């Protein structure tokens, strides 16, 4: 199917883009990679009257670390940029694990991390990863910029807290309180598919103690799930087989899976538990692992 008729604008500055969004109100949509928006328009699940394509705006395609380790990902940084990033490979294990698991190379070449957060698909991988890392989104509108924690940015399936005249200009990952570890595991029916179940784990450890933990779940609820109780159970103590089992159980309890053609709710919950154990066990001391 073809999309319904729309006006297309490709401004060259953020100011111009925000003016266009203000003019278009609820009928305007930002387009970044177009990898979720265009399919929705072709199916006519979305019929915006105005598309504001931000691809001609310079200086949004970066990802870089500040001196204190804060990671900033611009609105036009593609999944493929993150997949090939030495910075992520060296400093962000959870993000580095997730990047190659998103869709296929064609989608990764165009789609953006920030666009994925804005799209708020319960099966979107980046929202779980950024939630586990305690990240936030920087929104810019006519009245300036504001920072929104991702856990509060995604409010439901395909819903976020942006105003119609705001653009998400950047995602921000705070610096680690210690050594960062963790990863992302995704159960998919075939390579390139959306997650049947995805689990993001982010740990920050110092002197053998977990300083901060984040666990978030993909595809097992109406939106991305922050498994806060599971993460909190790990903080402030050394990682042990028992604490891992407890966190995995709490994460499984936080999941809200539904039985569908991909598997039963019980199977998906079991996979959450399994993935949490698998990811956290990588950080166990060898003696503890052997026990
Ligand atoms: C075949 C296929 C397979 C896929 N598989 C996966 C997968 O396995 N895992 C996964 O996570 N994703 C998957 N995706 C989705 C893909 O990751 C998209 O790139 C992503 O969801 C949206 O990013 P985008 O830049 O393409 O956003 P767009 O499609 O341009 O926009 C998506 C939505 O976000 C809004 N938006 C985008 N950027 C901004 C911004 N800067 N400010 C305000 N609003 C904005 C748009 O208005 C729109 O509502 C798949 C897509 C396809 C087509």
PDB file of N, CA and C in Angstrom, residues 140-201:
ATOM      1  N   UNK A 140      14.531  18.803  22.561  1.00  0.00           N
ATOM      2  CA  UNK A 140      14.629  20.244  22.286  1.00  0.00           C
ATOM      3  C   UNK A 140      13.341  20.720  21.630  1.00  0.00           C
ATOM      4  N   UNK A 141      12.787  21.808  22.174  1.00  0.00           N
ATOM      5  CA  UNK A 141      11.566  22.397  21.641  1.00  0.00           C
ATOM      6  C   UNK A 141      11.696  23.903  21.598  1.00  0.00           C
ATOM      7  N   UNK A 142      10.598  24.612  21.350  1.00  0.00           N
ATOM      8  CA  UNK A 142      10.661  26.066  21.240  1.00  0.00           C
ATOM      9  C   UNK A 142      11.172  26.737  22.522  1.00  0.00           C
ATOM     10  N   UNK A 143      11.001  26.086  23.670  1.00  0.00           N
ATOM     11  CA  UNK A 143      11.429  26.697  24.939  1.00  0.00           C
ATOM     12  C   UNK A 143      12.767  26.193  25.444  1.00  0.00           C
ATOM     13  N   UNK A 144      13.525  25.519  24.597  1.00  0.00           N
ATOM     14  CA  UNK A 144      14.845  25.053  24.992  1.00  0.00           C
ATOM     15  C   UNK A 144      14.913  23.543  25.149  1.00  0.00           C
ATOM     16  N   UNK A 145      15.899  23.101  25.944  1.00  0.00           N
ATOM     17  CA  UNK A 145      16.153  21.661  26.098  1.00  0.00           C
ATOM     18  C   UNK A 145      15.719  21.153  27.462  1.00  0.00           C
ATOM     19  N   UNK A 146      15.345  19.870  27.526  1.00  0.00           N
ATOM     20  CA  UNK A 146      15.077  19.232  28.823  1.00  0.00           C
ATOM     21  C   UNK A 146      15.552  17.781  28.732  1.00  0.00           C
ATOM     22  N   UNK A 147      15.868  17.237  29.898  1.00  0.00           N
ATOM     23  CA  UNK A 147      16.360  15.863  29.975  1.00  0.00           C
ATOM     24  C   UNK A 147      15.266  14.970  30.563  1.00  0.00           C
ATOM     25  N   UNK A 148      15.022  13.831  29.917  1.00  0.00           N
ATOM     26  CA  UNK A 148      13.963  12.924  30.376  1.00  0.00           C
ATOM     27  C   UNK A 148      14.574  11.528  30.562  1.00  0.00           C
ATOM     28  N   UNK A 149      14.573  10.982  31.798  1.00  0.00           N
ATOM     29  CA  UNK A 149      15.077   9.611  31.977  1.00  0.00           C
ATOM     30  C   UNK A 149      14.294   8.641  31.091  1.00  0.00           C
ATOM     31  N   UNK A 150      14.999   7.708  30.459  1.00  0.00           N
ATOM     32  CA  UNK A 150      14.309   6.802  29.522  1.00  0.00           C
ATOM     33  C   UNK A 150      13.212   6.018  30.222  1.00  0.00           C
ATOM     34  N   UNK A 151      13.452   5.662  31.498  1.00  0.00           N
ATOM     35  CA  UNK A 151      12.435   4.908  32.232  1.00  0.00           C
ATOM     36  C   UNK A 151      11.104   5.674  32.281  1.00  0.00           C
ATOM     37  N   UNK A 152      11.153   7.016  32.221  1.00  0.00           N
ATOM     38  CA  UNK A 152       9.920   7.798  32.205  1.00  0.00           C
ATOM     39  C   UNK A 152       9.565   8.331  30.820  1.00  0.00           C
ATOM     40  N   UNK A 153      10.441   8.133  29.878  1.00  0.00           N
ATOM     41  CA  UNK A 153      10.234   8.639  28.505  1.00  0.00           C
ATOM     42  C   UNK A 153       9.272   7.732  27.731  1.00  0.00           C
ATOM     43  N   UNK A 154       9.489   6.425  27.885  1.00  0.00           N
ATOM     44  CA  UNK A 154       8.600   5.457  27.232  1.00  0.00           C
ATOM     45  C   UNK A 154       7.432   5.210  28.176  1.00  0.00           C
ATOM     46  N   UNK A 155       6.231   5.605  27.753  1.00  0.00           N
ATOM     47  CA  UNK A 155       5.081   5.514  28.658  1.00  0.00           C
ATOM     48  C   UNK A 155       4.146   4.357  28.317  1.00  0.00           C
ATOM     49  N   UNK A 156       4.345   3.721  27.182  1.00  0.00           N
ATOM     50  CA  UNK A 156       3.489   2.610  26.789  1.00  0.00           C
ATOM     51  C   UNK A 156       3.876   2.178  25.398  1.00  0.00           C
ATOM     52  N   UNK A 157       3.129   1.219  24.841  1.00  0.00           N
ATOM     53  CA  UNK A 157       3.476   0.773  23.499  1.00  0.00           C
ATOM     54  C   UNK A 157       3.363   1.933  22.509  1.00  0.00           C
ATOM     55  N   UNK A 158       4.461   2.278  21.855  1.00  0.00           N
ATOM     56  CA  UNK A 158       4.513   3.327  20.828  1.00  0.00           C
ATOM     57  C   UNK A 158       4.143   4.699  21.382  1.00  0.00           C
ATOM     58  N   UNK A 159       4.424   4.900  22.675  1.00  0.00           N
ATOM     59  CA  UNK A 159       4.108   6.188  23.312  1.00  0.00           C
ATOM     60  C   UNK A 159       5.332   6.726  24.036  1.00  0.00           C
ATOM     61  N   UNK A 160       5.576   8.032  23.852  1.00  0.00           N
ATOM     62  CA  UNK A 160       6.632   8.665  24.644  1.00  0.00           C
ATOM     63  C   UNK A 160       6.129  10.013  25.130  1.00  0.00           C
ATOM     64  N   UNK A 161       6.958  10.668  25.945  1.00  0.00           N
ATOM     65  CA  UNK A 161       6.494  11.902  26.591  1.00  0.00           C
ATOM     66  C   UNK A 161       6.922  13.163  25.835  1.00  0.00           C
ATOM     67  N   UNK A 162       7.374  13.021  24.581  1.00  0.00           N
ATOM     68  CA  UNK A 162       7.737  14.217  23.807  1.00  0.00           C
ATOM     69  C   UNK A 162       6.491  15.036  23.498  1.00  0.00           C
ATOM     70  N   UNK A 163       6.641  16.358  23.519  1.00  0.00           N
ATOM     71  CA  UNK A 163       5.571  17.232  23.030  1.00  0.00           C
ATOM     72  C   UNK A 163       5.613  17.207  21.495  1.00  0.00           C
ATOM     73  N   UNK A 164       4.489  17.518  20.834  1.00  0.00           N
ATOM     74  CA  UNK A 164       4.490  17.453  19.365  1.00  0.00           C
ATOM     75  C   UNK A 164       5.545  18.360  18.715  1.00  0.00           C
ATOM     76  N   UNK A 165       5.951  19.441  19.409  1.00  0.00           N
ATOM     77  CA  UNK A 165       6.942  20.352  18.810  1.00  0.00           C
ATOM     78  C   UNK A 165       8.357  20.118  19.344  1.00  0.00           C
ATOM     79  N   UNK A 166       8.590  18.945  19.927  1.00  0.00           N
ATOM     80  CA  UNK A 166       9.935  18.640  20.434  1.00  0.00           C
ATOM     81  C   UNK A 166      10.626  17.585  19.571  1.00  0.00           C
ATOM     82  N   UNK A 167      11.939  17.740  19.473  1.00  0.00           N
ATOM     83  CA  UNK A 167      12.771  16.743  18.798  1.00  0.00           C
ATOM     84  C   UNK A 167      13.696  16.129  19.845  1.00  0.00           C
ATOM     85  N   UNK A 168      13.828  14.807  19.805  1.00  0.00           N
ATOM     86  CA  UNK A 168      14.826  14.155  20.666  1.00  0.00           C
ATOM     87  C   UNK A 168      16.166  14.342  19.970  1.00  0.00           C
ATOM     88  N   UNK A 169      17.037  15.141  20.549  1.00  0.00           N
ATOM     89  CA  UNK A 169      18.287  15.463  19.859  1.00  0.00           C
ATOM     90  C   UNK A 169      19.429  14.544  20.258  1.00  0.00           C
ATOM     91  N   UNK A 170      19.298  13.896  21.415  1.00  0.00           N
ATOM     92  CA  UNK A 170      20.439  13.133  21.924  1.00  0.00           C
ATOM     93  C   UNK A 170      19.966  12.116  22.960  1.00  0.00           C
ATOM     94  N   UNK A 171      20.638  10.968  23.013  1.00  0.00           N
ATOM     95  CA  UNK A 171      20.482  10.050  24.152  1.00  0.00           C
ATOM     96  C   UNK A 171      21.761  10.134  24.970  1.00  0.00           C
ATOM     97  N   UNK A 172      21.625  10.039  26.283  1.00  0.00           N
ATOM     98  CA  UNK A 172      22.779  10.206  27.178  1.00  0.00           C
ATOM     99  C   UNK A 172      22.875   8.999  28.116  1.00  0.00           C
ATOM    100  N   UNK A 173      24.079   8.441  28.195  1.00  0.00           N
ATOM    101  CA  UNK A 173      24.338   7.344  29.143  1.00  0.00           C
ATOM    102  C   UNK A 173      25.294   7.887  30.203  1.00  0.00           C
ATOM    103  N   UNK A 174      24.900   7.836  31.491  1.00  0.00           N
ATOM    104  CA  UNK A 174      25.776   8.399  32.537  1.00  0.00           C
ATOM    105  C   UNK A 174      27.058   7.591  32.703  1.00  0.00           C
ATOM    106  N   UNK A 175      28.089   8.217  33.286  1.00  0.00           N
ATOM    107  CA  UNK A 175      29.342   7.492  33.509  1.00  0.00           C
ATOM    108  C   UNK A 175      29.149   6.379  34.532  1.00  0.00           C
ATOM    109  N   UNK A 176      30.013   5.363  34.446  1.00  0.00           N
ATOM    110  CA  UNK A 176      29.913   4.222  35.369  1.00  0.00           C
ATOM    111  C   UNK A 176      30.538   4.555  36.716  1.00  0.00           C
ATOM    112  N   UNK A 177      29.931   3.998  37.794  1.00  0.00           N
ATOM    113  CA  UNK A 177      30.524   4.109  39.141  1.00  0.00           C
ATOM    114  C   UNK A 177      31.367   2.861  39.369  1.00  0.00           C
ATOM    115  N   UNK A 178      32.493   2.767  38.681  1.00  0.00           N
ATOM    116  CA  UNK A 178      33.337   1.575  38.784  1.00  0.00           C
ATOM    117  C   UNK A 178      33.512   0.934  37.421  1.00  0.00           C
ATOM    118  N   UNK A 179      33.791  -0.361  37.439  1.00  0.00           N
ATOM    119  CA  UNK A 179      34.014  -1.081  36.175  1.00  0.00           C
ATOM    120  C   UNK A 179      32.667  -1.525  35.608  1.00  0.00           C
ATOM    121  N   UNK A 180      32.497  -1.244  34.307  1.00  0.00           N
ATOM    122  CA  UNK A 180      31.231  -1.600  33.676  1.00  0.00           C
ATOM    123  C   UNK A 180      31.309  -3.015  33.103  1.00  0.00           C
ATOM    124  N   UNK A 181      30.237  -3.789  33.313  1.00  0.00           N
ATOM    125  CA  UNK A 181      30.124  -5.094  32.634  1.00  0.00           C
ATOM    126  C   UNK A 181      28.648  -5.310  32.319  1.00  0.00           C
ATOM    127  N   UNK A 182      28.360  -6.448  31.703  1.00  0.00           N
ATOM    128  CA  UNK A 182      26.968  -6.712  31.349  1.00  0.00           C
ATOM    129  C   UNK A 182      26.867  -7.161  29.907  1.00  0.00           C
ATOM    130  N   UNK A 183      25.654  -7.228  29.407  1.00  0.00           N
ATOM    131  CA  UNK A 183      25.460  -7.665  28.029  1.00  0.00           C
ATOM    132  C   UNK A 183      23.997  -7.641  27.652  1.00  0.00           C
ATOM    133  N   UNK A 184      23.721  -8.137  26.457  1.00  0.00           N
ATOM    134  CA  UNK A 184      22.343  -8.201  25.974  1.00  0.00           C
ATOM    135  C   UNK A 184      22.156  -9.545  25.292  1.00  0.00           C
ATOM    136  N   UNK A 185      21.120 -10.267  25.686  1.00  0.00           N
ATOM    137  CA  UNK A 185      20.794 -11.534  25.032  1.00  0.00           C
ATOM    138  C   UNK A 185      19.387 -11.449  24.459  1.00  0.00           C
ATOM    139  N   UNK A 186      19.244 -12.002  23.276  1.00  0.00           N
ATOM    140  CA  UNK A 186      17.969 -11.860  22.547  1.00  0.00           C
ATOM    141  C   UNK A 186      17.595 -13.204  21.946  1.00  0.00           C
ATOM    142  N   UNK A 187      16.381 -13.633  22.246  1.00  0.00           N
ATOM    143  CA  UNK A 187      15.852 -14.840  21.600  1.00  0.00           C
ATOM    144  C   UNK A 187      15.040 -14.386  20.402  1.00  0.00           C
ATOM    145  N   UNK A 188      15.427 -14.844  19.218  1.00  0.00           N
ATOM    146  CA  UNK A 188      14.697 -14.455  17.999  1.00  0.00           C
ATOM    147  C   UNK A 188      14.449 -15.706  17.172  1.00  0.00           C
ATOM    148  N   UNK A 189      13.352 -15.684  16.412  1.00  0.00           N
ATOM    149  CA  UNK A 189      13.014 -16.889  15.659  1.00  0.00           C
ATOM    150  C   UNK A 189      14.026 -17.148  14.548  1.00  0.00           C
ATOM    151  N   UNK A 190      14.513 -16.048  13.931  1.00  0.00           N
ATOM    152  CA  UNK A 190      15.581 -16.168  12.942  1.00  0.00           C
ATOM    153  C   UNK A 190      16.401 -14.892  12.992  1.00  0.00           C
ATOM    154  N   UNK A 191      17.586 -14.926  12.447  1.00  0.00           N
ATOM    155  CA  UNK A 191      18.469 -13.770  12.517  1.00  0.00           C
ATOM    156  C   UNK A 191      17.774 -12.552  11.915  1.00  0.00           C
ATOM    157  N   UNK A 192      17.840 -11.430  12.627  1.00  0.00           N
ATOM    158  CA  UNK A 192      17.248 -10.196  12.106  1.00  0.00           C
ATOM    159  C   UNK A 192      15.826  -9.951  12.570  1.00  0.00           C
ATOM    160  N   UNK A 193      15.256 -10.924  13.289  1.00  0.00           N
ATOM    161  CA  UNK A 193      13.872 -10.792  13.733  1.00  0.00           C
ATOM    162  C   UNK A 193      13.788  -9.918  14.995  1.00  0.00           C
ATOM    163  N   UNK A 194      12.596  -9.429  15.270  1.00  0.00           N
ATOM    164  CA  UNK A 194      12.365  -8.762  16.554  1.00  0.00           C
ATOM    165  C   UNK A 194      12.468  -9.792  17.675  1.00  0.00           C
ATOM    166  N   UNK A 195      12.685  -9.299  18.894  1.00  0.00           N
ATOM    167  CA  UNK A 195      12.909 -10.199  20.036  1.00  0.00           C
ATOM    168  C   UNK A 195      11.631 -10.920  20.451  1.00  0.00           C
ATOM    169  N   UNK A 196      11.732 -12.223  20.634  1.00  0.00           N
ATOM    170  CA  UNK A 196      10.697 -12.951  21.367  1.00  0.00           C
ATOM    171  C   UNK A 196      10.875 -12.615  22.844  1.00  0.00           C
ATOM    172  N   UNK A 197      12.126 -12.632  23.262  1.00  0.00           N
ATOM    173  CA  UNK A 197      12.531 -12.198  24.609  1.00  0.00           C
ATOM    174  C   UNK A 197      13.914 -11.548  24.488  1.00  0.00           C
ATOM    175  N   UNK A 198      14.081 -10.411  25.131  1.00  0.00           N
ATOM    176  CA  UNK A 198      15.411  -9.804  25.198  1.00  0.00           C
ATOM    177  C   UNK A 198      15.687  -9.372  26.631  1.00  0.00           C
ATOM    178  N   UNK A 199      16.933  -9.531  27.060  1.00  0.00           N
ATOM    179  CA  UNK A 199      17.308  -9.105  28.419  1.00  0.00           C
ATOM    180  C   UNK A 199      18.598  -8.281  28.347  1.00  0.00           C
ATOM    181  N   UNK A 200      18.521  -7.074  28.914  1.00  0.00           N
ATOM    182  CA  UNK A 200      19.706  -6.217  29.025  1.00  0.00           C
ATOM    183  C   UNK A 200      20.132  -6.174  30.478  1.00  0.00           C
ATOM    184  N   UNK A 201      21.429  -6.404  30.703  1.00  0.00           N
ATOM    185  CA  UNK A 201      21.990  -6.306  32.053  1.00  0.00           C
ATOM    186  C   UNK A 201      23.164  -5.342  32.009  1.00  0.00           C
TER     187      UNK A 201
END
